[in-house]
PDB file of C-alpha atoms in Angstrom:
ATOM      1  CA  UNK A   1      28.374 -18.527 -26.912  1.00 44.00           C
ATOM      2  CA  UNK A   2      25.149 -19.429 -26.058  1.00 41.00           C
ATOM      3  CA  UNK A   3      25.578 -17.213 -22.441  1.00 44.00           C
ATOM      4  CA  UNK A   4      27.115 -14.209 -24.232  1.00 45.00           C
ATOM      5  CA  UNK A   5      23.439 -14.129 -25.825  1.00 41.00           C
ATOM      6  CA  UNK A   6      21.642 -14.357 -23.484  1.00 38.00           C
ATOM      7  CA  UNK A   7      23.500 -11.250 -21.871  1.00 45.00           C
ATOM      8  CA  UNK A   8      22.561  -9.461 -24.461  1.00 44.00           C
ATOM      9  CA  UNK A   9      19.134 -10.342 -25.326  1.00 45.00           C
ATOM     10  CA  UNK A  10      18.803  -9.562 -21.660  1.00 50.00           C
ATOM     11  CA  UNK A  11      21.196  -6.272 -21.831  1.00 50.00           C
ATOM     12  CA  UNK A  12      18.280  -5.684 -24.627  1.00 44.00           C
ATOM     13  CA  UNK A  13      15.436  -6.256 -22.800  1.00 49.00           C
ATOM     14  CA  UNK A  14      16.424  -4.075 -19.662  1.00 51.00           C
ATOM     15  CA  UNK A  15      17.186  -1.479 -21.838  1.00 48.00           C
ATOM     16  CA  UNK A  16      13.906  -1.380 -23.788  1.00 48.00           C
ATOM     17  CA  UNK A  17      11.868  -1.701 -20.568  1.00 48.00           C
ATOM     18  CA  UNK A  18      14.147   1.502 -19.525  1.00 47.00           C
ATOM     19  CA  UNK A  19      12.897   3.446 -22.623  1.00 48.00           C
ATOM     20  CA  UNK A  20       8.863   2.183 -21.536  1.00 49.00           C
ATOM     21  CA  UNK A  21       9.109   3.353 -18.724  1.00 54.00           C
ATOM     22  CA  UNK A  22       7.570   7.164 -19.003  1.00 66.00           C
ATOM     23  CA  UNK A  23       8.467   8.643 -16.228  1.00 89.00           C
ATOM     24  CA  UNK A  24      12.064   8.556 -16.216  1.00 91.00           C
ATOM     25  CA  UNK A  25      14.100  11.572 -15.898  1.00 93.00           C
ATOM     26  CA  UNK A  26      18.049  12.608 -16.136  1.00 95.00           C
ATOM     27  CA  UNK A  27      18.912  14.691 -12.847  1.00 95.00           C
ATOM     28  CA  UNK A  28      22.190  15.719 -11.489  1.00 96.00           C
ATOM     29  CA  UNK A  29      22.926  14.575  -7.722  1.00 96.00           C
ATOM     30  CA  UNK A  30      24.935  16.806  -4.706  1.00 96.00           C
ATOM     31  CA  UNK A  31      25.252  17.152  -1.561  1.00 94.00           C
ATOM     32  CA  UNK A  32      24.822  19.625   0.607  1.00 91.00           C
ATOM     33  CA  UNK A  33      25.555  19.537   4.778  1.00 87.00           C
ATOM     34  CA  UNK A  34      24.951  15.680   4.567  1.00 87.00           C
ATOM     35  CA  UNK A  35      21.918  15.773   2.463  1.00 90.00           C
ATOM     36  CA  UNK A  36      22.062  14.201  -0.956  1.00 95.00           C
ATOM     37  CA  UNK A  37      19.904  16.028  -3.260  1.00 95.00           C
ATOM     38  CA  UNK A  38      19.079  15.805  -6.828  1.00 96.00           C
ATOM     39  CA  UNK A  39      17.585  17.937  -9.656  1.00 96.00           C
ATOM     40  CA  UNK A  40      16.626  17.529 -13.130  1.00 95.00           C
ATOM     41  CA  UNK A  41      19.579  17.791 -15.669  1.00 96.00           C
ATOM     42  CA  UNK A  42      17.401  20.574 -17.284  1.00 95.00           C
ATOM     43  CA  UNK A  43      17.852  23.330 -15.522  1.00 96.00           C
ATOM     44  CA  UNK A  44      21.419  22.357 -15.347  1.00 96.00           C
ATOM     45  CA  UNK A  45      23.770  24.513 -18.010  1.00 95.00           C
ATOM     46  CA  UNK A  46      27.914  23.696 -16.548  1.00 95.00           C
ATOM     47  CA  UNK A  47      29.275  23.246 -12.658  1.00 95.00           C
ATOM     48  CA  UNK A  48      32.244  24.989 -11.497  1.00 95.00           C
ATOM     49  CA  UNK A  49      34.361  25.330  -8.979  1.00 89.00           C
ATOM     50  CA  UNK A  50      37.215  27.343  -8.041  1.00 80.00           C
ATOM     51  CA  UNK A  51      35.589  31.001  -9.233  1.00 83.00           C
ATOM     52  CA  UNK A  52      35.963  34.156  -6.958  1.00 90.00           C
ATOM     53  CA  UNK A  53      32.863  35.361  -5.305  1.00 93.00           C
ATOM     54  CA  UNK A  54      31.764  39.279  -5.122  1.00 94.00           C
ATOM     55  CA  UNK A  55      30.386  39.674  -2.146  1.00 94.00           C
ATOM     56  CA  UNK A  56      27.082  42.036  -2.349  1.00 93.00           C
ATOM     57  CA  UNK A  57      25.679  44.617   0.229  1.00 93.00           C
ATOM     58  CA  UNK A  58      22.512  44.578   1.375  1.00 92.00           C
ATOM     59  CA  UNK A  59      21.149  41.182  -0.036  1.00 91.00           C
ATOM     60  CA  UNK A  60      19.995  38.670   2.475  1.00 90.00           C
ATOM     61  CA  UNK A  61      23.021  35.962   4.179  1.00 89.00           C
ATOM     62  CA  UNK A  62      21.997  33.673   1.764  1.00 90.00           C
ATOM     63  CA  UNK A  63      23.317  35.289  -1.291  1.00 93.00           C
ATOM     64  CA  UNK A  64      26.746  34.533  -1.267  1.00 92.00           C
ATOM     65  CA  UNK A  65      27.616  37.400  -4.241  1.00 94.00           C
ATOM     66  CA  UNK A  66      27.646  37.439  -7.957  1.00 95.00           C
ATOM     67  CA  UNK A  67      30.314  35.991 -10.277  1.00 95.00           C
ATOM     68  CA  UNK A  68      31.286  36.615 -14.378  1.00 94.00           C
ATOM     69  CA  UNK A  69      30.250  34.238 -16.495  1.00 93.00           C
ATOM     70  CA  UNK A  70      31.650  34.685 -19.458  1.00 91.00           C
ATOM     71  CA  UNK A  71      30.672  38.785 -19.276  1.00 92.00           C
ATOM     72  CA  UNK A  72      27.316  37.523 -17.655  1.00 93.00           C
ATOM     73  CA  UNK A  73      26.406  38.495 -14.262  1.00 94.00           C
ATOM     74  CA  UNK A  74      25.342  35.906 -12.215  1.00 95.00           C
ATOM     75  CA  UNK A  75      24.127  35.686  -8.120  1.00 95.00           C
ATOM     76  CA  UNK A  76      25.065  32.505  -6.175  1.00 95.00           C
ATOM     77  CA  UNK A  77      22.818  31.547  -3.386  1.00 94.00           C
ATOM     78  CA  UNK A  78      24.622  29.045  -0.989  1.00 92.00           C
ATOM     79  CA  UNK A  79      22.065  26.376  -0.295  1.00 89.00           C
ATOM     80  CA  UNK A  80      23.019  25.355   3.149  1.00 88.00           C
ATOM     81  CA  UNK A  81      22.751  29.325   4.292  1.00 88.00           C
ATOM     82  CA  UNK A  82      19.168  29.317   2.620  1.00 85.00           C
ATOM     83  CA  UNK A  83      18.310  26.112   4.803  1.00 83.00           C
ATOM     84  CA  UNK A  84      19.117  27.849   8.047  1.00 79.00           C
ATOM     85  CA  UNK A  85      22.355  25.287   8.158  1.00 82.00           C
ATOM     86  CA  UNK A  86      25.400  27.179   9.691  1.00 78.00           C
ATOM     87  CA  UNK A  87      28.164  28.221   7.093  1.00 78.00           C
ATOM     88  CA  UNK A  88      30.777  26.019   6.264  1.00 79.00           C
ATOM     89  CA  UNK A  89      34.390  26.912   5.034  1.00 83.00           C
ATOM     90  CA  UNK A  90      34.387  25.624   1.359  1.00 82.00           C
ATOM     91  CA  UNK A  91      36.942  23.091   0.415  1.00 82.00           C
ATOM     92  CA  UNK A  92      38.132  21.302  -2.939  1.00 84.00           C
ATOM     93  CA  UNK A  93      35.214  19.959  -3.568  1.00 89.00           C
ATOM     94  CA  UNK A  94      32.559  22.748  -3.229  1.00 91.00           C
ATOM     95  CA  UNK A  95      31.273  23.670  -6.676  1.00 94.00           C
ATOM     96  CA  UNK A  96      28.943  26.136  -8.074  1.00 96.00           C
ATOM     97  CA  UNK A  97      26.236  24.495 -10.349  1.00 97.00           C
ATOM     98  CA  UNK A  98      24.758  27.721 -12.313  1.00 97.00           C
ATOM     99  CA  UNK A  99      21.383  26.746 -13.458  1.00 96.00           C
ATOM    100  CA  UNK A 100      18.629  28.674 -15.388  1.00 94.00           C
ATOM    101  CA  UNK A 101      15.558  28.707 -13.971  1.00 93.00           C
ATOM    102  CA  UNK A 102      12.130  30.398 -16.341  1.00 91.00           C
ATOM    103  CA  UNK A 103      14.982  32.503 -17.890  1.00 91.00           C
ATOM    104  CA  UNK A 104      16.874  33.506 -14.985  1.00 92.00           C
ATOM    105  CA  UNK A 105      20.264  32.316 -15.029  1.00 95.00           C
ATOM    106  CA  UNK A 106      21.627  31.800 -10.867  1.00 95.00           C
ATOM    107  CA  UNK A 107      24.975  29.729  -9.291  1.00 96.00           C
ATOM    108  CA  UNK A 108      23.966  27.490  -6.069  1.00 95.00           C
ATOM    109  CA  UNK A 109      26.486  26.770  -3.967  1.00 94.00           C
ATOM    110  CA  UNK A 110      27.060  22.428  -3.166  1.00 94.00           C
ATOM    111  CA  UNK A 111      29.411  20.723  -0.855  1.00 92.00           C
ATOM    112  CA  UNK A 112      30.124  18.411  -3.884  1.00 92.00           C
ATOM    113  CA  UNK A 113      28.696  17.172  -6.964  1.00 95.00           C
ATOM    114  CA  UNK A 114      28.205  13.531  -7.536  1.00 94.00           C
ATOM    115  CA  UNK A 115      26.490  11.773 -10.736  1.00 93.00           C
ATOM    116  CA  UNK A 116      24.511  12.382 -12.868  1.00 94.00           C
ATOM    117  CA  UNK A 117      21.774   9.740 -12.693  1.00 93.00           C
ATOM    118  CA  UNK A 118      18.188   8.438 -14.872  1.00 93.00           C
ATOM    119  CA  UNK A 119      15.145   8.774 -12.257  1.00 93.00           C
ATOM    120  CA  UNK A 120      12.150   7.475 -11.790  1.00 93.00           C
ATOM    121  CA  UNK A 121       9.675  10.078 -10.815  1.00 90.00           C
ATOM    122  CA  UNK A 122       6.886   6.892  -9.871  1.00 90.00           C
ATOM    123  CA  UNK A 123       9.994   6.477  -6.573  1.00 91.00           C
ATOM    124  CA  UNK A 124       9.648   9.324  -5.099  1.00 91.00           C
ATOM    125  CA  UNK A 125       8.209   9.680  -1.895  1.00 91.00           C
ATOM    126  CA  UNK A 126       6.541  13.047  -0.193  1.00 87.00           C
ATOM    127  CA  UNK A 127       8.796  13.680   3.034  1.00 84.00           C
ATOM    128  CA  UNK A 128       7.094  13.047   6.054  1.00 79.00           C
ATOM    129  CA  UNK A 129       8.154  16.648   7.861  1.00 75.00           C
ATOM    130  CA  UNK A 130       7.138  19.563   7.583  1.00 64.00           C
ATOM    131  CA  UNK A 131       9.878  22.015   6.096  1.00 61.00           C
ATOM    132  CA  UNK A 132      10.629  25.820   7.135  1.00 51.00           C
ATOM    133  CA  UNK A 133      11.996  25.861   3.484  1.00 58.00           C
ATOM    134  CA  UNK A 134       9.962  24.228   0.701  1.00 78.00           C
ATOM    135  CA  UNK A 135      12.924  23.436  -1.090  1.00 86.00           C
ATOM    136  CA  UNK A 136      12.826  19.797  -1.021  1.00 89.00           C
ATOM    137  CA  UNK A 137      10.205  18.134  -2.481  1.00 89.00           C
ATOM    138  CA  UNK A 138      10.601  14.305  -2.301  1.00 90.00           C
ATOM    139  CA  UNK A 139      13.074  11.568  -1.075  1.00 92.00           C
ATOM    140  CA  UNK A 140      13.904   8.764  -2.821  1.00 92.00           C
ATOM    141  CA  UNK A 141      15.678   5.480  -1.977  1.00 92.00           C
ATOM    142  CA  UNK A 142      18.650   5.005  -4.342  1.00 89.00           C
ATOM    143  CA  UNK A 143      20.302   2.257  -5.949  1.00 87.00           C
ATOM    144  CA  UNK A 144      23.429   2.836  -3.354  1.00 88.00           C
ATOM    145  CA  UNK A 145      20.933   2.401  -0.603  1.00 89.00           C
ATOM    146  CA  UNK A 146      21.237   6.565   0.263  1.00 91.00           C
ATOM    147  CA  UNK A 147      18.542   8.700   0.669  1.00 93.00           C
ATOM    148  CA  UNK A 148      18.458  11.558  -1.981  1.00 94.00           C
ATOM    149  CA  UNK A 149      16.206  14.518  -1.496  1.00 93.00           C
ATOM    150  CA  UNK A 150      13.902  15.992  -4.051  1.00 93.00           C
ATOM    151  CA  UNK A 151      15.684  19.755  -4.792  1.00 93.00           C
ATOM    152  CA  UNK A 152      12.557  22.361  -5.608  1.00 92.00           C
ATOM    153  CA  UNK A 153      14.360  24.466  -8.278  1.00 91.00           C
ATOM    154  CA  UNK A 154      10.840  26.419  -9.001  1.00 89.00           C
ATOM    155  CA  UNK A 155      11.095  26.765  -5.532  1.00 88.00           C
ATOM    156  CA  UNK A 156      14.320  28.576  -5.267  1.00 88.00           C
ATOM    157  CA  UNK A 157      12.799  31.478  -7.830  1.00 84.00           C
ATOM    158  CA  UNK A 158      10.329  32.002  -5.269  1.00 80.00           C
ATOM    159  CA  UNK A 159      12.653  32.485  -2.694  1.00 77.00           C
ATOM    160  CA  UNK A 160      13.065  36.624  -1.491  1.00 59.00           C
ATOM    161  CA  UNK A 161      16.084  37.686  -2.576  1.00 53.00           C
TER     162      UNK A 161
END
């Protein structure tokens, strides 16, 4: 009985500590080209798979095309191609994350979606190497030992389409 009360007190204390940390952000983790990345769930509208992408002529190679999402035409970007990586055939785990960034809806193709986690932004470190595309803004050691990269949705909007 005393152990149960002690355990409950510890859970309450842990919960209070998590709530008092003002720099926690709810993030979606996903994978692309072997990299684990994360973004704020504030941008995420939904996650879809097995959606028909219609190719569009005269657009950059990283724009896979458009989809019809409940009557709304949504451009879809393959972030693997955008980051100068090889095109990869889509699998059953391939997803399109639908985002709204500054009022604009778009989709990004990722290899798979992992989970939603709370990330303490104080634990995010700058990336020590220079990048060609400034889509990754930081890195973080996850509790499972994985290194996750911060995906910058605002920078995605600044890429020329």
